[in-house]
Every structure is written in C-alpha cells, then in structure tokens.
Amino acid sequence: MGRNITEKIIESHLVSGKMVPGEEIAITIDQTLTQDATGTMAYLQFEALGVPRVRTKLSVSYVDHNTLQVDFRNPDDHRYLQSVAARYGLYFSRPGNGICHQIHLERFGVPGTTLLGSDSHTPTCGGLGQLAIGAGGLDVAFAMAGKPFKLKMPHVVNVRLTGKLQPWVSAKDVILELLRRVGVKGGVGKVFEYSGPGVKSLTVPERATITNMGAETGATTSIFPSDEITKEWLEAQKRGKDFVALSADQDASYSETIEIDLSSLEPLIAVDPSPGNVHPVTELTGTKVDQVCVGSCTNSSFRDLAIFAEILRGKTVHPNVSVLLSPGSRSVYQQIAKSGHLEILIAAGVRILEATCGPCIGQGGAPPSGGISVRTFNRNFPGRSGTKDAKVYLASPEVAAACALTGEITDPRTLGEYPKFKIVPPVVDDRLIIPPLPPEEAEKVEIIRGPNIAPLPEFDPLPERLEGEVLLRLGDDITTDHIQPAGRFLPLRSNVPEYARQATFVQVDPTFSRRAEALRDSGKFGFIVAGENYGQGSSREHAGLCPRFLGVRAVIAKSFARIHLANLINFGILPLLFENKEDYDKIKQGDKVSLDTSDLSGELKLIVNGELEIKLKPAFSEKDIPMLKAGGALPLAASGS
Ligand code: MIC
Ligand code: SF4
C-alpha cells in the first residue's frame, strides 16, 4: 500500500511503536529550535541532563520574543542563551535577526526531515515539506540530548486544494477557511497534509502561512509536498542542495479528505475571542477599528509586507488607526528596503518595529481600552495583546491594509484593482547567526548566568494519596495564555517561583496563586477542573511548571490539547479525564477532594467532600506512569531510569 508524506517521514524516523493512528510511537529528531521565551528553561533542563554537546544534526537558539529590554532581565536571558549555544554546539540567531519560524524556513528547514521546536508554531516549516512539530522545552531538551520524541501516531487528513486564489484573497484565507470548518479542536491527533492541483499555485511562504496557523486547529502539524516551487525557493535562498522532492504515493490513503476550492474563497476574519470564530469580512464591514498590526510568524514574508505597502501606496493611514508593522526577518526587512516598500510604508504613517514577535505576544503595541485591533497574526485570545478589554481580529494583509485606510472593517475587494508588484530575490545574509564552535573551543566556554536565571525548582515524587481542594473550575478551550500569561510577565520566564506567584491564572482569578500556595504549605494539593480542550495554544511549559510549583498535582478535564498534556506529564501533574463528562457539573470550586494514586493503572475514583464518588480515567499512557510517580521527567532522569 502507498504512503502519504507524513507516513514516509515518520517511517524513516521511527524508533518504536506501530504506525497505527492513536498508538504511541517514538521518532528521531534531526533538527531542533528554541526561542528565548521558552529557551532559557529548555537549556536549564538540557544542562541538567549532563550531555556535553547537542546530538542533533542541527539545533538553533533564537532570540525573538523578549526584546523590549526595559531592565536587565531580558538582556541577561539573551546573554545566557548565547553562552549556552557557544558551549553546547548550537547556532545562535541574535536579537533583531527575526522570528524563529520565518528564519528557520528561510535558512535551515530541510524537506523530508524532522524538526522539534519549543514553540507551537514550529509547523511553519511544514510549508517546505519538513515534519515540524511544536513541543514543550523539556521534550526539546531531550531531543537535543539525542533522545527520540514520543507522540501518538496521528490520523493523516488530506486537504485537497483545487482552483486558484482570486485577487484580494490570500493564503491567510485558506487557513481561516479550514479553521471555520474544523474549529480549534478539529485538528487534535491529526496532521493536515495538503495535496491537489491548487498546491502549485502557492509559494513556499504562502504554504508556510497555512501550516503555521494550522496550529490553531490543535493539529500535531501540517505539511505540504516538496516540489519544483520548493526547489526554486530553496535555490533562491542559496540552499538548492537541501532540496528533496517529496510527494504522496498515488495510492496513499488518508483518514479523511477535506476539499477546498481556492477560487471560491472570499476574505475572512477571525473574531475575538478565538481563532476558530471565523466569518466573511462582509458580515463585519463598518465595525470601527483602532489599531492594525502587520507581521508575526504567520504573515510577514516579503509578499505579505509588499502587498500591504502597495495598497497603502501614496495614501495615509486613517487618523483614528495606529498601524504597526514588524517584519518577520532581517532578510525580509532588507528586501522591503531594497524594493522601495519600506519607504511607502513610512510615508503612509506606518510605525515600523523590529523584526521580532512584538505586539503578537504583548511586547509593546497594546491597543487602547476597549479597542479593536485587526492583526495579520494567528491568535486573538483575550488579554494576549496586553489590554484586557481590547478585541483582536485576525485577517490577511489585504484586509489589514483596507482597515488601515478606512478606519473600519472593510472588504478589500471594494478598493478597486488588485495591485501588481514584482517579488524581488531574497537577501541572503546570515551575519546575525553565530555558527557552532568546534568541540575543543566550545568546552572552554563559560555559561553566563545573570541574576534573572533562577535555578530549576526541585520536584518530589507523587504521594500514594492526593488530599486537596478544587482550586478552580474552568470552562472549555482554556488557553495557556489564561493559565500562564506572557506579555508583561515574559521577563520572568527564567524565574519559575516569581512567574508562578505573579502570573498563574492572574487574569482568571487574581487570588489563585495565593490560595494555591497556602494550600500547598498546609501539606495539601491543588486540583484544577476544566472542560474540553484544556491548554490549547502555545507550547509554553510554564503552564505546567508554574502550577506544579504552586502545588497543583492533578488536572481533571473533559479533554486536553496535545502539547499541554505532554507538559503536564513532564512536570508530574496527573492529567485525568471524566469517565462520564456529565460529572463535570457535580464539582465546584472549593470542594474538598481526595484521590488514591497508589495504582495509576487501576480504577481512579475522585472522592468529593467525603461522599460523592466520580470515576476518572487516565489521559496519560501506561508508559508515562514511572515519570508521573517520580514527580516528572527530570526527577526520573536523575534517578537513572
Ligand atoms: C505564542 O505564540 O503563544 C508563543 C509565545 O510563541 C508560544 C511560546 C511561548 O509561550 O513562549 C507558542 O506558541 O508556543
Ligand atoms: Fe512569535 Fe506570535 Fe509567532 Fe508566537 S505566534 S512565535 S509570539 S510571532
């Protein structure tokens, strides 16, 4: 029987398990990437593993999230990361070089190989046919130490593209259409593999926009074939030697097929509070807009910024709209400078920022109170922008440009003829990427730890019985931005105790960390109860690490998001499911609960307030039990198992 692309890559990297959807498998990892906000913790963990040098084919450490540097903390993190890269044989992409996913696509991704990244948008490199998966920092640390990566064999969905995008409609509308159809949980346990005649009409950066935002469906990853277009694109990046052709066999099979006719798509927009809340732009025309932001790892290729500039050519942004733009990479920045688009943008009144994540992760550029911000980004979770009551809408660069000009949500098709422009060749410039040192020099490098780098907390084994209290009862689709917000708290990423005390669930319930610590200090344990898709969104392991530090030892949910589930297990928090989902309604915040954890493969019964019994089942596998018993992956590794 023929194989699809996903199966081909997994088969050639398979270490254990069977390629049966849902079965646990382990694969070798060729490349890793980290960024600064998850990287400091990943490298502290890597250091704890005691490996002398990374054992992957290539590992890159990027600095792109925390670049505001309002005090010593972010630059201290950068210096730590640079010294770690030099010591352990990694490439180091300096601050200002651009966003990890955009640079990895341009400079490092290789079709047919595997990439594990401590960022949920790692699937961006699926745009060039790499099996690129997001994970928690600890999983990336283990991969850098040469250990295989464990995951459930995904169901592979064939997304068959036909037709061709019409003027004013672009790649963002393709992924918004998929999100409109499947929603934010529709991809869990799946890989979206693109095929069909429509693929040929999309460039690599356009494909990457689609695979990047595929993360919002909860998918394991998304992937495109590697074809002539990939070859030409790699050649333009002076990486022609990295090209490998990759396509599904004629008789490949898929678990399901989704057909998207590109010709029939119209401009779409995802409305606050979820990337899955997608509507045609025409349903919202006339809504007042206060801010427009262009960039992020989703939409900041040369094409995206150039079309945005072309629409603004010779005009001025609306007086009530503040327009910000952050290029995806220094290369794209230089490209728009060379092509003249930068000048058009400056003349139109656009505020040009660094080539970093910027407003996407609340590092500057917050909207005004109650404001509406239209962004070419991938997430619009409440509060993520830095302004609690602002609303973020997600759309293409074309829609963003139309809004920037009119001050209201506008169908770009009303602007007249679609501008034409030339795609200029990329600027290949790796001068801000420091290559690995040879081993004999690397060994002599001293790691620099400023005062912001706190040691890793130590975690104890799982007791035989958990006595405690339900600290929170939450609804569906709780994101990691709810659990462990980023934005102004980002400088605390290297300091778990402080990050936990100041930020855990702070936007949901500001009393949470105080209550949790008091319970922990009384010798009891915290429980969280949640609905469907708990932990959707980012890969930040702090969303497991910080609650664990505060004494949370079990999360009981109707279902979990993939990366967060792995992070909970890695940090010794029991992820549990309701045997009957209706039992969710029988629990409330403040209930006294107890759970016998002596036999995690046996019956799991939660006793509520000493009387009610609720049947639970594990969201972990048999193989995870030793790790959970040891209190997490690091204590387990330290015990020599
Ligand atoms: C995000 O987009 O939420 C982030 C910030 O890039 C995260 C990583 C992090 O929290 O550092 C992600 O997507 O994994
Ligand atoms: Fe950065 Fe935003 Fe992309 Fe996350 S989604 S990597 S914060 S640009």
XYZ file of C-alpha atoms and ligand atoms in Angstrom:
663
model
C 0.000 0.000 0.000
C 1.205 3.505 -0.854
C 2.267 6.030 1.745
C 1.337 9.651 2.280
C 4.099 12.214 3.010
C 3.588 12.135 6.772
C 3.882 8.344 6.875
C 7.009 8.425 4.698
C 8.801 10.826 7.039
C 7.632 9.050 10.181
C 8.603 5.638 8.770
C 12.129 6.810 8.012
C 12.486 8.208 11.559
C 10.602 5.534 13.518
C 12.369 4.197 16.607
C 9.497 2.347 18.271
C 5.772 1.718 18.016
C 3.473 0.929 15.129
C 2.224 3.462 12.600
C -1.384 2.922 13.638
C -3.300 6.150 14.357
C -3.595 6.709 18.108
C -0.730 4.316 19.020
C 2.271 5.726 20.832
C 5.337 6.000 18.600
C 8.839 7.448 19.013
C 10.767 9.175 16.222
C 14.297 10.529 15.860
C 14.638 14.286 15.621
C 17.014 15.807 13.056
C 16.708 19.465 13.986
C 15.542 21.490 16.972
C 14.681 25.114 17.512
C 14.052 27.126 20.642
C 13.184 30.769 21.180
C 14.169 32.919 24.137
C 10.826 32.805 25.997
C 10.866 29.003 26.166
C 14.603 28.571 25.578
C 16.060 29.590 28.921
C 14.060 26.847 30.657
C 14.799 24.332 27.880
C 18.558 24.922 28.253
C 18.471 24.845 32.071
C 16.876 21.422 31.629
C 19.357 20.427 28.917
C 22.209 21.385 31.254
C 20.659 19.193 33.956
C 20.854 16.205 31.576
C 24.667 16.438 31.626
C 25.219 15.909 27.884
C 28.470 17.546 26.606
C 27.135 18.727 23.209
C 23.860 18.650 21.231
C 23.361 15.346 19.436
C 21.036 16.513 16.663
C 22.099 17.263 13.079
C 21.326 20.925 13.748
C 19.983 22.924 16.688
C 19.242 26.638 16.657
C 18.596 29.014 19.544
C 16.653 32.125 18.507
C 16.048 35.386 20.359
C 12.845 36.944 19.059
C 10.163 37.160 21.769
C 11.618 39.187 24.656
C 13.428 42.053 23.030
C 11.921 45.088 24.755
C 14.655 45.127 27.416
C 13.076 47.542 29.899
C 15.568 46.329 32.511
C 18.421 43.800 32.917
C 16.251 40.674 32.757
C 15.746 40.134 29.024
C 19.336 41.018 28.069
C 20.538 38.684 30.834
C 18.482 35.903 29.259
C 19.964 36.694 25.833
C 23.496 36.523 27.215
C 22.783 33.212 28.956
C 21.352 31.774 25.701
C 24.314 32.967 23.641
C 26.798 31.399 26.040
C 24.813 28.123 26.146
C 24.770 27.987 22.326
C 28.533 28.506 22.211
C 29.127 25.898 24.933
C 26.914 23.131 23.517
C 27.320 23.418 19.739
C 24.217 25.339 18.610
C 23.600 28.048 16.063
C 22.578 31.304 17.759
C 20.286 33.735 15.976
C 20.850 37.128 17.574
C 18.075 39.535 18.630
C 16.977 41.570 15.606
C 17.600 38.735 13.155
C 13.913 37.876 13.081
C 11.222 35.465 14.222
C 12.354 31.858 14.720
C 9.824 30.268 12.345
C 10.426 32.677 9.478
C 14.218 32.304 9.766
C 14.089 28.555 10.162
C 12.002 28.362 6.999
C 14.421 30.631 5.125
C 17.748 29.337 6.366
C 17.515 25.861 7.924
C 14.393 23.754 7.240
C 15.015 20.661 5.080
C 12.224 18.734 3.304
C 11.743 15.148 4.484
C 13.453 15.668 7.861
C 12.049 16.155 11.379
C 12.104 19.372 13.397
C 11.063 19.717 17.035
C 10.633 23.261 18.339
C 9.746 24.713 21.732
C 7.088 26.854 20.141
C 3.654 25.801 18.954
C 4.106 27.418 15.529
C 7.045 25.191 14.611
C 4.779 23.622 11.890
C 5.616 26.715 9.783
C 8.415 24.630 8.209
C 5.755 22.168 7.019
C 5.457 24.727 4.205
C 8.612 23.244 2.698
C 7.844 19.608 3.442
C 9.507 19.224 6.834
C 7.709 17.280 9.570
C 7.850 20.144 12.054
C 6.269 19.686 15.475
C 5.845 22.006 18.467
C 6.608 20.679 21.955
C 7.449 21.770 25.488
C 11.013 22.868 26.241
C 11.800 19.693 28.163
C 10.919 17.491 25.184
C 13.177 19.672 23.039
C 15.948 19.377 25.654
C 15.662 15.572 25.491
C 15.746 15.713 21.667
C 18.907 17.831 21.815
C 20.356 15.125 24.062
C 19.700 12.643 21.237
C 16.571 11.032 22.705
C 13.649 10.139 20.434
C 10.446 12.168 20.631
C 7.292 10.353 21.737
C 3.927 11.169 20.222
C 0.687 9.481 19.241
C 0.701 8.336 15.613
C -1.567 10.981 14.051
C -4.512 10.468 11.712
C -3.470 11.995 8.393
C -6.111 14.219 6.798
C -5.862 15.006 3.093
C -6.634 18.685 2.488
C -7.166 18.742 -1.268
C -6.777 22.158 -2.856
C -8.257 22.928 -6.242
C -8.622 26.184 -8.198
C -6.666 29.379 -7.655
C -6.971 32.252 -5.178
C -8.813 35.279 -6.567
C -7.446 38.839 -6.303
C -7.696 40.256 -2.737
C -7.881 36.714 -1.273
C -4.674 35.161 0.051
C -3.112 32.254 1.968
C -4.454 33.507 5.308
C -7.975 32.991 3.981
C -7.175 29.344 3.219
C -6.236 28.569 6.820
C -9.096 30.714 8.155
C -11.432 28.637 5.962
C -10.018 25.419 7.441
C -10.466 26.864 10.946
C -14.020 27.889 10.062
C -14.751 24.286 9.118
C -12.921 22.295 11.809
C -12.624 24.759 14.736
C -9.923 24.962 17.406
C -10.149 21.300 18.444
C -10.721 19.845 14.970
C -7.068 19.023 14.401
C -6.272 17.245 17.686
C -4.488 13.951 16.953
C -4.245 14.816 13.240
C -1.798 16.003 10.595
C -3.230 18.150 7.803
C -1.442 17.092 4.635
C -2.047 19.318 1.597
C -2.434 17.943 -1.920
C -4.224 18.622 -5.204
C -3.691 20.910 -8.188
C -4.158 24.067 -6.080
C -0.849 23.426 -4.272
C 1.109 24.504 -7.360
C -0.393 27.999 -7.188
C 1.028 28.653 -3.721
C 4.585 29.841 -2.977
C 6.567 28.429 -0.038
C 5.859 31.433 2.259
C 2.137 31.147 1.399
C 2.205 27.443 2.254
C 4.016 28.363 5.467
C 1.233 30.807 6.435
C -1.172 27.874 6.170
C 0.939 25.349 8.105
C 1.823 27.959 10.729
C -1.756 28.741 11.639
C -2.747 25.099 11.367
C -1.500 25.069 14.981
C -4.757 26.832 15.913
C -6.750 23.716 15.000
C -4.804 21.760 17.659
C -3.179 19.603 14.948
C 0.080 17.744 15.539
C 1.353 19.529 12.436
C 0.541 20.424 8.814
C 2.628 19.642 5.760
C 2.900 20.429 2.042
C 4.654 18.390 -0.658
C 8.167 19.421 -1.643
C 8.047 20.195 -5.382
C 9.516 22.407 -8.124
C 8.303 25.502 -6.275
C 10.107 24.368 -3.114
C 13.228 23.713 -5.200
C 13.228 27.171 -6.748
C 12.590 28.783 -3.400
C 15.454 26.909 -1.746
C 17.723 27.802 -4.675
C 16.847 31.491 -4.236
C 17.876 31.056 -0.589
C 21.183 29.572 -1.911
C 20.164 26.247 -0.358
C 19.456 24.258 -3.512
C 21.462 21.328 -2.090
C 18.875 20.891 0.683
C 16.099 20.125 -1.804
C 14.495 16.685 -1.770
C 11.322 16.001 -3.794
C 8.524 14.686 -1.616
C 5.002 13.683 -2.540
C 2.378 11.174 -1.503
C 2.178 7.896 -3.436
C -0.670 7.654 -5.978
C -2.421 5.028 -3.842
C -1.754 6.682 -0.467
C -4.636 6.566 1.951
C -5.897 9.148 4.421
C -8.263 9.059 7.371
C -10.446 11.713 5.730
C -10.394 14.241 2.891
C -11.310 17.919 3.076
C -11.786 19.704 -0.264
C -11.066 23.418 -0.521
C -11.703 25.211 -3.815
C -9.327 28.176 -3.684
C -11.295 30.017 -6.380
C -14.399 30.125 -4.221
C -12.750 31.640 -1.124
C -13.531 35.183 -0.007
C -11.761 37.460 2.525
C -12.325 36.045 6.033
C -11.737 37.316 9.565
C -11.469 35.528 12.941
C -13.384 37.439 15.565
C -12.410 37.714 19.267
C -12.049 35.568 21.387
C -10.956 32.602 19.253
C -9.092 31.913 16.008
C -11.889 29.454 15.285
C -14.586 32.149 15.292
C -14.291 32.858 11.556
C -16.691 34.993 9.482
C -16.687 36.518 5.998
C -15.355 40.084 6.215
C -18.584 41.262 4.587
C -20.508 40.318 7.765
C -18.481 42.812 9.790
C -17.978 45.731 7.436
C -18.343 49.091 9.130
C -17.033 47.964 12.552
C -14.718 50.706 13.841
C -11.020 49.768 14.034
C -8.498 51.397 16.399
C -5.331 49.558 15.507
C -3.836 47.455 12.707
C -0.778 45.230 13.238
C 1.075 43.512 10.424
C 3.748 40.872 10.807
C 4.204 37.857 13.153
C 5.355 34.398 12.128
C 2.098 33.948 10.165
C 2.197 36.834 7.703
C 5.473 38.640 7.364
C 7.088 37.315 4.247
C 8.163 39.785 1.558
C 4.901 39.225 -0.338
C 2.796 39.997 2.729
C 4.585 43.232 3.559
C 4.853 44.317 -0.080
C 1.131 43.866 -0.808
C 0.309 45.744 2.391
C 2.589 48.586 1.245
C 1.197 48.564 -2.306
C -2.348 49.027 -1.002
C -1.124 51.971 1.088
C 0.981 53.476 -1.736
C 0.605 57.250 -1.876
C -2.081 57.279 0.856
C -2.076 57.970 4.598
C -3.377 55.691 7.327
C -6.751 56.691 8.814
C -6.410 59.345 11.572
C -8.021 57.080 14.188
C -5.961 53.997 13.423
C -2.494 53.286 14.759
C -0.683 50.979 12.327
C 2.296 48.861 13.394
C 4.444 46.563 11.310
C 7.106 44.069 12.353
C 8.983 42.249 9.566
C 9.444 38.500 10.032
C 13.159 38.525 9.434
C 16.058 40.864 8.872
C 16.239 39.457 5.378
C 12.640 40.494 4.629
C 13.404 43.864 6.233
C 16.282 44.364 3.813
C 14.122 43.134 0.926
C 11.397 45.748 1.564
C 14.100 48.388 1.907
C 15.601 47.421 -1.463
C 12.261 47.178 -3.255
C 11.158 50.615 -2.038
C 8.231 49.263 0.007
C 9.724 50.416 3.301
C 9.658 53.987 2.044
C 5.996 53.655 1.013
C 5.131 52.326 4.472
C 6.979 55.088 6.324
C 5.391 57.730 4.090
C 1.918 56.287 4.740
C 2.392 56.685 8.506
C 3.066 53.068 9.463
C 5.016 52.598 12.689
C 7.906 50.291 11.828
C 9.122 47.950 14.580
C 11.950 45.445 14.984
C 11.972 42.073 13.227
C 10.533 40.239 16.282
C 7.237 38.875 17.651
C 6.427 42.291 19.150
C 2.691 43.039 19.605
C 1.757 39.388 18.911
C 2.978 38.412 22.360
C 2.158 41.694 24.070
C 5.718 43.052 23.833
C 4.645 46.582 23.005
C 1.887 47.816 20.739
C -1.035 47.184 23.100
C -4.387 48.503 21.790
C -6.354 51.205 23.683
C -9.040 50.288 26.244
C -11.944 48.523 24.625
C -10.207 48.945 21.257
C -10.419 46.749 18.194
C -7.158 45.632 16.671
C -7.071 43.915 13.273
C -3.938 41.792 13.049
C -2.347 39.523 10.492
C -1.347 37.278 13.422
C -2.580 33.829 14.493
C -4.042 34.243 17.989
C -6.699 36.535 19.423
C -7.060 35.088 22.921
C -8.438 37.637 25.415
C -5.791 39.721 27.156
C -2.910 38.451 24.994
C -2.463 41.872 23.379
C -1.742 43.427 26.784
C -5.115 45.233 27.045
C -7.660 43.157 28.910
C -10.807 44.528 27.277
C -9.410 45.050 23.765
C -10.568 42.746 20.981
C -8.265 41.245 18.380
C -9.484 40.170 14.937
C -7.277 38.056 12.672
C -7.116 38.607 8.913
C -4.921 38.756 5.804
C -2.538 41.622 4.933
C -5.076 42.712 2.283
C -7.885 43.072 4.848
C -5.492 44.724 7.312
C -4.481 47.306 4.697
C -8.103 48.078 3.843
C -8.882 48.633 7.550
C -5.770 50.810 7.994
C -7.030 53.138 5.261
C -10.719 53.356 6.127
C -10.690 53.048 9.933
C -13.308 50.328 9.822
C -13.534 46.675 8.849
C -13.540 46.783 5.078
C -13.803 44.225 2.316
C -10.572 44.843 0.370
C -12.347 43.931 -2.878
C -14.043 47.356 -2.664
C -10.659 49.079 -3.101
C -10.514 48.591 -6.866
C -7.843 46.832 -8.888
C -5.528 44.409 -7.101
C -2.033 45.953 -7.087
C 0.683 44.177 -9.060
C 4.293 44.099 -7.916
C 7.490 42.164 -8.505
C 8.770 39.650 -5.956
C 12.412 40.673 -5.573
C 15.008 37.969 -4.774
C 15.611 37.303 -1.068
C 18.545 38.908 0.705
C 20.671 36.028 1.966
C 22.539 37.380 4.951
C 23.470 35.173 7.909
C 25.703 37.657 9.653
C 23.469 37.716 12.737
C 23.607 33.918 13.025
C 26.585 32.734 15.050
C 27.580 29.201 13.970
C 28.540 26.473 16.483
C 32.081 26.431 17.861
C 34.277 23.372 17.296
C 34.153 21.000 20.333
C 37.631 21.829 21.653
C 36.786 25.555 21.783
C 33.216 25.019 22.956
C 34.377 23.098 26.035
C 36.157 26.204 27.326
C 33.107 28.482 27.109
C 31.765 29.700 30.421
C 27.993 29.928 30.774
C 26.904 33.377 31.920
C 24.048 33.412 34.421
C 22.757 36.827 35.417
C 20.535 37.318 38.483
C 17.398 36.640 36.416
C 18.348 32.998 35.826
C 16.834 31.181 38.810
C 17.757 27.524 39.390
C 15.183 24.900 38.380
C 12.761 24.051 41.192
C 13.082 20.545 42.616
C 10.000 18.344 42.472
C 9.152 15.461 44.787
C 7.606 12.084 43.852
C 3.848 11.507 43.677
C 2.392 10.527 47.065
C 0.162 7.434 47.378
C -2.854 9.633 48.024
C -3.657 13.193 46.976
C -5.733 15.079 49.542
C -6.667 18.553 48.469
C -9.079 21.085 47.083
C -10.511 22.155 43.732
C -8.769 25.499 43.264
C -10.566 26.419 40.046
C -13.380 25.077 37.903
C -12.997 26.320 34.341
C -14.946 26.107 31.085
C -13.978 24.877 27.601
C -10.984 25.984 25.472
C -8.878 27.368 28.314
C -5.667 28.568 26.653
C -2.135 28.624 28.000
C -2.497 32.419 27.846
C -5.203 32.036 30.537
C -3.056 29.654 32.588
C 0.289 31.391 32.330
C 0.043 34.754 30.540
C 3.049 36.102 28.620
C 3.122 39.840 27.710
C 4.444 41.920 30.590
C 5.348 38.754 32.528
C 7.720 37.438 29.835
C 10.910 38.605 31.603
C 10.025 36.122 34.377
C 10.327 33.072 32.111
C 13.703 32.157 33.675
C 12.411 32.562 37.230
C 9.710 29.973 37.937
C 8.861 30.952 41.566
C 8.273 34.602 40.675
C 6.467 33.805 37.401
C 4.167 31.449 39.299
C 3.408 33.889 42.100
C 2.775 36.873 39.844
C 1.103 35.394 36.790
C -0.502 31.945 37.118
C -4.230 32.320 36.256
C -3.947 36.000 37.190
C -6.470 37.107 34.546
C -8.932 34.386 35.518
C -8.668 34.774 39.289
C -6.033 37.060 40.835
C -6.325 35.192 44.166
C -5.264 31.894 42.578
C -1.548 31.773 43.343
C -2.049 32.984 46.926
C -4.727 30.333 47.562
C -2.656 27.622 45.880
C 0.488 28.399 47.882
C -1.448 28.466 51.155
C -2.945 25.053 50.358
C 0.461 23.668 49.361
C 2.078 24.987 52.546
C -0.620 23.262 54.604
C 0.526 19.920 53.105
C -2.459 19.564 50.728
C -2.600 19.514 46.917
C -4.319 21.678 44.326
C -6.751 20.266 41.719
C -7.952 22.068 38.589
C -11.205 21.066 36.885
C -11.811 22.065 33.264
C -13.963 21.458 30.193
C -12.909 20.494 26.666
C -9.521 21.248 25.037
C -7.760 22.339 28.224
C -4.417 24.043 27.488
C -4.940 24.964 23.837
C -2.498 27.382 22.235
C 1.150 27.802 22.987
C 3.805 25.254 23.897
C 4.931 27.155 26.992
C 5.808 24.524 29.567
C 5.498 27.148 32.296
C 1.744 26.454 32.067
C 2.617 23.092 33.666
C 5.717 24.077 35.576
C 4.287 27.091 37.438
C 1.024 25.446 38.616
C 3.155 22.489 39.760
C 5.394 24.852 41.709
C 2.223 26.212 43.371
C 1.220 22.702 44.468
C -1.210 21.666 41.705
C -0.924 17.900 41.311
C -3.939 16.935 39.157
C -5.993 18.439 36.323
C -9.346 16.812 35.585
C -10.756 17.832 32.204
C -13.186 16.701 29.506
C -10.269 16.729 27.018
C -6.750 18.148 26.674
C -4.718 19.913 23.969
C -1.723 17.832 22.793
C 1.318 19.911 23.806
C -0.084 20.961 27.166
C -0.970 17.368 28.007
C 2.673 16.359 27.415
C 3.862 19.307 29.512
C 1.625 18.310 32.440
C 3.061 14.793 32.405
C 6.627 16.095 32.080
C 6.168 18.118 35.259
C 4.434 15.431 37.267
C 0.867 16.781 37.189
C -1.712 13.994 36.750
C -3.885 14.653 33.671
C -7.234 12.913 34.200
C -10.432 12.623 32.178
C -14.003 12.250 33.331
C -15.317 8.754 32.642
C -18.726 10.473 32.240
C -18.463 14.048 31.054
C -21.689 14.998 32.915
C -19.820 14.555 36.202
C -18.084 17.836 35.425
C -21.279 19.576 36.621
C -21.111 17.861 40.014
C -17.861 19.554 41.070
C -17.380 23.150 42.163
C -14.526 25.376 43.219
C -13.606 24.883 46.879
C -14.725 21.218 47.024
C -12.513 19.041 49.218
C -11.276 16.142 47.134
C -9.113 13.076 47.522
C -7.668 10.585 45.064
C -5.932 7.274 45.649
C -2.870 7.367 43.368
C -1.166 4.185 44.577
C -2.146 2.271 41.428
C -2.338 4.549 38.392
C -3.216 1.639 36.080
C -6.165 0.668 38.237
C -9.512 2.319 38.965
C -9.266 6.051 39.590
C -12.001 7.453 41.816
C -12.223 11.025 42.984
C -13.927 11.398 46.374
C -15.661 14.775 46.588
C -16.414 16.275 50.021
C -16.003 12.848 51.592
C -19.109 11.335 49.971
C -19.579 11.661 46.203
C -17.535 9.289 44.035
C -16.559 10.359 40.499
C -14.988 7.899 38.092
C -11.945 9.156 36.242
C -9.710 7.715 33.571
C -6.106 8.498 32.707
C -5.212 10.955 29.941
C -1.670 9.534 30.239
C -0.406 6.224 28.900
C 0.986 3.218 30.835
C 4.473 4.280 29.736
C 4.065 7.676 31.459
C 3.385 6.139 34.877
C 7.036 5.897 36.051
C 7.517 9.574 35.151
C 4.365 10.640 36.993
C 5.342 8.560 40.028
C 8.841 10.073 40.072
C 7.324 13.575 40.046
C 8.252 14.439 36.452
C 10.745 13.816 33.656
C 13.766 15.423 35.293
C 13.493 13.595 38.636
C 13.007 10.397 36.616
C 16.131 11.099 34.516
C 18.076 11.959 37.694
C 17.078 8.598 39.213
C 18.892 6.972 36.259
C 15.753 5.389 34.711
C 2.832 32.085 21.361
O 2.617 32.427 20.213
O 1.942 31.905 22.210
C 4.274 31.846 21.779
C 4.650 32.942 22.699
O 5.105 31.918 20.653
C 4.337 30.458 22.436
C 5.606 30.149 23.071
C 5.787 30.821 24.390
O 4.855 30.924 25.178
O 6.917 31.233 24.647
C 3.989 29.301 21.490
O 3.327 29.487 20.517
O 4.364 28.150 21.808
Fe 6.055 34.985 17.995
Fe 3.474 35.434 17.742
Fe 4.645 33.666 16.216
Fe 4.293 33.120 18.810
S 2.684 33.399 17.283
S 6.172 32.793 17.592
S 4.580 35.165 19.671
S 5.037 35.848 16.220
